[in-house]
Amino acid sequence: MTLDLFHPDSDPGQAPGRYAPSPTGRLHLGNLRTALLAWRSARDRDAPFLMRIEDIDSGRSREQWVEVQLDELRQIGLDWDGEPVRQSDRHDLYREALAKLEADGLLYECFCTRAEIREAASAPHGELPEGAYPGTCRELTAAERGERRASGRPPALRVRAAGARVGFEDHTCGRVEKTLDDFVVRRNDGDFAYNLAVTVDDAEQGVGEVVRGSDLLDTTPRQLWLYDRLGLAAPARFSHVPLMLGEDGERLAKRHGAITLEEQTDVGKSPDEVRKELLASLEIA
Ligand code: GLU
């Protein structure tokens, strides 16, 4: 099947790299390793490195973690250019992007609950991948929308992307292809969705290289679709690096013991030793 959109891996030159932590707790060793890789890749190219606080999720972000995370990053040797930017200061940019999508007829209100989506998504529906939003609210009439609004349930906003085939060449993982569904760009609690904010920000900040954990590999085709529809330049390179795993092969979690920098220094390691171990864990020190 041919792709509607394919993004090749190209040389970012000296365009900035970035790290974009969400202030929802201490960074764990996996986050720190990803941050180190992103930083080192930018500095190896003599490029600026930007820090962006992704405090977009108002329910989970806490102010107290912002400084803690920045301090952890400094301790393992990262530096960045300029002041960190914060997504909570950038709502106007996200609103503008939504207005453009709206003007182009690409948005619609979705009143579905999670449970309804789960139920509907488990039924087979043609081309879309498993778990995809089945398009329940896509063709609601104005009267149906009015009825749902009157019931007091606030709508999320979704984009009309269903069925689009998007691919890209990831610098680490190789070729990735995905069929999109109608994904959320504004949640029903009013928060802007990650995919919208990250696309707007990476474009507005002129980011040339995105290095992040491979848990986000699946989000990139959605972002590429948004770059395209918003008329924004996508970063030249995406590199989704391996997640750090515990000894049991599972994603790093509290039960794996000392997984934060603080816990590591508590057991007698210096931040510099932690940094070396993190880099050695990928055999790239
Ligand atoms: N804020 C995201 C996280 O902490 C990272 C987003 C990104 O790098 O695009 O998982």
Short mmCIF file of C-alpha atoms and ligand atoms in Angstrom, two decimals:
data_model
loop_
_atom_site.label_atom_id
_atom_site.label_comp_id
_atom_site.label_asym_id
_atom_site.label_seq_id
_atom_site.Cartn_x
_atom_site.Cartn_y
_atom_site.Cartn_z
CA MET A 1 0.00 0.00 0.00
CA THR A 2 1.39 3.42 -0.86
CA LEU A 3 1.92 6.03 1.81
CA ASP A 4 0.18 9.39 1.82
CA LEU A 5 3.18 10.91 3.53
CA PHE A 6 6.77 9.77 4.03
CA HIS A 7 9.39 11.63 6.02
CA PRO A 8 13.00 10.69 5.24
CA ASP A 9 15.81 10.85 7.78
CA SER A 10 17.96 13.81 6.80
CA ASP A 11 20.89 15.68 8.27
CA PRO A 12 19.79 18.22 10.89
CA GLY A 13 22.97 20.26 10.31
CA GLN A 14 23.27 22.71 13.17
CA ALA A 15 19.56 22.98 13.92
CA PRO A 16 18.77 22.65 17.63
CA GLY A 17 18.18 19.47 19.55
CA ARG A 18 16.00 19.39 22.65
CA TYR A 19 14.88 17.53 25.71
CA ALA A 20 11.28 17.90 26.85
CA PRO A 21 10.56 16.43 30.28
CA SER A 22 7.10 16.31 31.84
CA PRO A 23 7.28 17.51 35.46
CA THR A 24 5.34 14.64 36.97
CA GLY A 25 8.02 13.28 39.32
CA ARG A 26 11.74 12.69 39.54
CA LEU A 27 13.42 11.64 36.31
CA HIS A 28 14.39 7.99 36.33
CA LEU A 29 17.59 6.58 34.90
CA GLY A 30 15.93 5.85 31.56
CA ASN A 31 14.84 9.48 31.22
CA LEU A 32 18.34 10.63 32.16
CA ARG A 33 19.93 8.36 29.58
CA THR A 34 17.60 9.64 26.85
CA ALA A 35 18.37 13.22 27.88
CA LEU A 36 22.11 12.51 27.72
CA LEU A 37 21.80 11.03 24.24
CA ALA A 38 19.75 13.98 22.99
CA TRP A 39 22.21 16.46 24.47
CA ARG A 40 25.29 14.67 23.20
CA SER A 41 23.92 14.36 19.71
CA ALA A 42 23.23 18.10 19.54
CA ARG A 43 26.61 19.04 20.99
CA ASP A 44 28.39 16.63 18.62
CA ARG A 45 26.84 18.66 15.80
CA ASP A 46 27.82 21.96 17.47
CA ALA A 47 24.13 22.71 17.64
CA PRO A 48 22.11 24.49 20.31
CA PHE A 49 20.33 22.33 22.86
CA LEU A 50 16.94 23.47 24.14
CA MET A 51 15.05 22.54 27.28
CA ARG A 52 11.28 22.53 27.21
CA ILE A 53 9.10 21.86 30.23
CA GLU A 54 6.10 19.87 29.04
CA ASP A 55 3.70 20.94 31.77
CA ILE A 56 0.69 20.63 29.50
CA ASP A 57 -1.09 17.97 31.52
CA SER A 58 -2.61 20.11 34.25
CA GLY A 59 -3.73 17.08 36.26
CA ARG A 60 -0.30 15.43 36.48
CA SER A 61 2.26 18.26 36.24
CA ARG A 62 3.54 19.73 39.49
CA GLU A 63 5.59 22.88 39.83
CA GLN A 64 7.79 21.28 42.50
CA TRP A 65 9.25 18.83 39.95
CA VAL A 66 10.41 21.45 37.46
CA GLU A 67 13.47 22.57 39.42
CA VAL A 68 14.13 19.05 40.73
CA GLN A 69 14.30 17.68 37.18
CA LEU A 70 16.46 20.55 35.89
CA ASP A 71 18.81 20.01 38.81
CA GLU A 72 19.05 16.27 38.08
CA LEU A 73 19.88 17.05 34.46
CA ARG A 74 22.54 19.57 35.49
CA GLN A 75 24.06 17.08 37.91
CA ILE A 76 24.66 14.51 35.19
CA GLY A 77 26.35 17.17 33.09
CA LEU A 78 23.72 18.59 30.77
CA ASP A 79 23.59 22.23 29.84
CA TRP A 80 21.17 24.04 27.57
CA ASP A 81 20.89 27.28 25.64
CA GLY A 82 18.60 30.01 26.89
CA GLU A 83 15.93 29.65 29.53
CA PRO A 84 13.76 26.54 29.46
CA VAL A 85 10.43 27.26 27.77
CA ARG A 86 7.20 26.05 29.29
CA GLN A 87 4.23 24.72 27.46
CA SER A 88 1.93 26.39 29.99
CA ASP A 89 3.16 29.76 28.62
CA ARG A 90 2.37 28.79 25.04
CA HIS A 91 -1.37 28.19 24.98
CA ASP A 92 -1.89 30.95 22.39
CA LEU A 93 0.28 29.08 19.90
CA TYR A 94 -1.71 25.87 20.41
CA ARG A 95 -4.99 27.79 20.08
CA GLU A 96 -3.79 29.28 16.79
CA ALA A 97 -2.93 25.82 15.48
CA LEU A 98 -6.38 24.54 16.45
CA ALA A 99 -7.96 27.53 14.71
CA LYS A 100 -6.11 26.66 11.51
CA LEU A 101 -7.23 23.03 11.67
CA GLU A 102 -10.77 24.20 12.38
CA ALA A 103 -10.73 26.63 9.44
CA ASP A 104 -9.61 23.78 7.20
CA GLY A 105 -12.51 21.61 8.34
CA LEU A 106 -10.21 19.11 10.04
CA LEU A 107 -11.62 19.17 13.59
CA TYR A 108 -14.70 17.70 15.18
CA GLU A 109 -16.10 17.35 18.67
CA CYS A 110 -16.07 13.92 20.26
CA PHE A 111 -18.29 13.12 23.23
CA CYS A 112 -17.26 9.48 23.68
CA THR A 113 -16.12 8.18 27.05
CA ARG A 114 -13.09 5.92 27.30
CA ALA A 115 -15.33 2.95 27.99
CA GLU A 116 -17.44 3.64 24.89
CA ILE A 117 -14.32 3.90 22.75
CA ARG A 118 -12.92 0.65 24.13
CA GLU A 119 -16.14 -1.13 23.39
CA ALA A 120 -16.59 0.27 19.89
CA ALA A 121 -12.90 -0.14 19.04
CA SER A 122 -12.96 -3.83 19.85
CA ALA A 123 -15.39 -4.43 16.96
CA PRO A 124 -13.65 -4.91 13.59
CA HIS A 125 -13.78 -1.80 11.41
CA GLY A 126 -12.05 -2.11 8.10
CA GLU A 127 -8.71 -0.45 7.57
CA LEU A 128 -8.08 0.99 11.01
CA PRO A 129 -5.64 -0.65 13.42
CA GLU A 130 -6.80 -2.31 16.62
CA GLY A 131 -7.72 0.09 19.39
CA ALA A 132 -8.17 2.95 16.91
CA TYR A 133 -10.95 5.47 17.46
CA PRO A 134 -13.80 4.11 15.36
CA GLY A 135 -15.15 7.51 14.29
CA THR A 136 -18.35 7.41 16.36
CA CYS A 137 -18.72 11.22 16.55
CA ARG A 138 -17.23 12.00 13.12
CA GLU A 139 -20.49 12.62 11.30
CA LEU A 140 -22.76 13.87 14.08
CA THR A 141 -25.36 16.36 12.89
CA ALA A 142 -25.57 19.79 14.54
CA ALA A 143 -28.70 18.61 16.37
CA GLU A 144 -26.94 15.49 17.71
CA ARG A 145 -24.01 17.59 18.86
CA GLY A 146 -26.38 20.00 20.59
CA GLU A 147 -28.06 17.11 22.38
CA ARG A 148 -24.77 15.72 23.62
CA ARG A 149 -23.56 19.12 24.76
CA ALA A 150 -26.81 19.65 26.64
CA SER A 151 -26.21 16.41 28.52
CA GLY A 152 -23.28 18.25 30.14
CA ARG A 153 -20.50 16.05 28.79
CA PRO A 154 -17.64 18.29 27.55
CA PRO A 155 -16.28 17.32 24.13
CA ALA A 156 -12.73 16.49 23.15
CA LEU A 157 -11.51 17.70 19.74
CA ARG A 158 -10.32 15.16 17.19
CA VAL A 159 -8.72 15.61 13.78
CA ARG A 160 -10.04 14.01 10.62
CA ALA A 161 -7.01 11.85 9.95
CA ALA A 162 -8.53 8.38 9.84
CA GLY A 163 -7.11 6.12 7.18
CA ALA A 164 -4.12 8.35 6.33
CA ARG A 165 -0.95 6.28 5.89
CA VAL A 166 2.13 7.99 7.24
CA GLY A 167 5.69 6.73 7.37
CA PHE A 168 9.11 7.94 8.32
CA GLU A 169 12.68 6.75 8.47
CA ASP A 170 13.73 6.74 12.10
CA HIS A 171 17.44 7.26 12.65
CA THR A 172 17.59 4.45 15.23
CA CYS A 173 14.61 2.20 14.48
CA GLY A 174 14.49 2.33 10.68
CA ARG A 175 11.33 2.54 8.65
CA VAL A 176 8.05 3.01 10.51
CA GLU A 177 4.60 3.06 8.87
CA LYS A 178 1.25 3.63 10.44
CA THR A 179 -2.38 4.07 9.51
CA LEU A 180 -3.80 6.92 11.53
CA ASP A 181 -7.10 7.22 13.30
CA ASP A 182 -8.90 10.43 14.27
CA PHE A 183 -6.70 11.34 17.23
CA VAL A 184 -7.36 13.86 19.99
CA VAL A 185 -5.77 17.32 19.81
CA ARG A 186 -7.66 18.85 22.72
CA ARG A 187 -8.82 16.73 25.60
CA ASN A 188 -12.27 16.96 27.09
CA ASP A 189 -10.82 18.52 30.26
CA GLY A 190 -9.66 21.43 28.08
CA ASP A 191 -5.94 20.52 28.06
CA PHE A 192 -4.15 20.57 24.71
CA ALA A 193 -3.01 17.10 23.70
CA TYR A 194 0.65 16.11 23.62
CA ASN A 195 0.73 15.53 19.85
CA LEU A 196 -0.55 19.03 19.11
CA ALA A 197 1.69 20.84 21.57
CA VAL A 198 4.87 18.95 20.69
CA THR A 199 4.36 19.56 16.97
CA VAL A 200 3.72 23.27 17.38
CA ASP A 201 6.67 23.65 19.75
CA ASP A 202 9.25 21.67 17.81
CA ALA A 203 8.35 23.65 14.68
CA GLU A 204 8.24 27.03 16.40
CA GLN A 205 11.56 26.39 18.15
CA GLY A 206 13.17 25.28 14.88
CA VAL A 207 14.13 21.88 16.29
CA GLY A 208 16.09 19.85 13.76
CA GLU A 209 16.56 16.63 15.69
CA VAL A 210 14.19 14.88 18.07
CA VAL A 211 15.82 12.24 20.27
CA ARG A 212 13.32 10.58 22.62
CA GLY A 213 12.34 7.22 24.05
CA SER A 214 11.06 4.50 21.76
CA ASP A 215 7.79 4.47 23.73
CA LEU A 216 6.93 7.54 21.64
CA LEU A 217 7.76 5.98 18.25
CA ASP A 218 4.09 5.46 17.54
CA THR A 219 3.22 9.11 18.08
CA THR A 220 5.51 10.45 15.35
CA PRO A 221 3.27 9.61 12.36
CA ARG A 222 0.50 11.63 14.03
CA GLN A 223 2.86 14.53 14.50
CA LEU A 224 4.04 14.29 10.89
CA TRP A 225 0.43 14.48 9.74
CA LEU A 226 0.00 17.62 11.87
CA TYR A 227 3.16 19.26 10.49
CA ASP A 228 1.83 18.64 7.04
CA ARG A 229 -1.68 19.96 7.71
CA LEU A 230 -0.42 22.97 9.67
CA GLY A 231 2.10 23.83 6.94
CA LEU A 232 5.00 23.54 9.40
CA ALA A 233 8.49 22.16 8.78
CA ALA A 234 9.09 18.86 10.59
CA PRO A 235 12.46 18.16 12.26
CA ALA A 236 14.97 16.70 9.81
CA ARG A 237 15.65 13.72 12.05
CA PHE A 238 13.74 11.60 14.54
CA SER A 239 15.67 9.14 16.65
CA HIS A 240 13.75 6.94 19.08
CA VAL A 241 16.25 5.42 21.45
CA PRO A 242 15.82 2.17 23.42
CA LEU A 243 14.09 2.37 26.77
CA MET A 244 16.07 1.30 29.77
CA LEU A 245 14.80 -2.00 31.15
CA GLY A 246 15.03 -3.61 34.57
CA GLU A 247 16.87 -6.90 35.06
CA ASP A 248 13.63 -8.77 34.38
CA GLY A 249 13.40 -7.15 30.95
CA GLU A 250 10.45 -4.98 31.96
CA ARG A 251 10.28 -1.21 31.65
CA LEU A 252 12.12 0.50 34.50
CA ALA A 253 9.86 0.98 37.54
CA LYS A 254 10.10 1.57 41.29
CA ARG A 255 10.27 -2.15 42.06
CA HIS A 256 13.62 -2.28 40.25
CA GLY A 257 15.24 -0.48 43.17
CA ALA A 258 17.41 2.62 42.89
CA ILE A 259 16.10 4.18 39.69
CA THR A 260 16.45 7.90 40.38
CA LEU A 261 19.63 9.93 40.63
CA GLU A 262 18.85 10.66 44.27
CA GLU A 263 18.49 6.95 45.04
CA GLN A 264 21.75 6.25 43.24
CA THR A 265 23.65 8.93 45.15
CA ASP A 266 22.07 7.67 48.38
CA VAL A 267 23.77 4.33 47.79
CA GLY A 268 27.10 6.08 47.33
CA LYS A 269 27.46 6.78 43.62
CA SER A 270 28.48 10.19 42.33
CA PRO A 271 26.43 11.81 39.55
CA ASP A 272 29.47 11.45 37.32
CA GLU A 273 29.59 7.69 37.91
CA VAL A 274 25.88 7.48 37.15
CA ARG A 275 26.43 9.38 33.92
CA LYS A 276 29.25 7.04 32.87
CA GLU A 277 27.17 3.97 33.69
CA LEU A 278 24.24 5.31 31.71
CA LEU A 279 26.36 5.87 28.64
CA ALA A 280 28.16 2.54 29.10
CA SER A 281 24.80 0.80 29.29
CA LEU A 282 24.46 1.51 25.58
CA GLU A 283 28.13 0.71 24.91
CA ILE A 284 28.67 4.18 23.58
CA ALA A 285 30.58 5.79 26.45
N1 GLU B 1 7.28 15.07 27.53
C1 GLU B 1 7.47 13.76 27.01
C2 GLU B 1 7.91 12.83 28.12
O1 GLU B 1 8.40 13.27 29.14
C3 GLU B 1 8.55 13.72 25.94
C4 GLU B 1 8.03 14.25 24.70
C5 GLU B 1 9.00 14.30 23.54
O2 GLU B 1 10.22 14.21 23.74
O3 GLU B 1 8.50 14.50 22.43
O4 GLU B 1 7.73 11.63 27.96
#
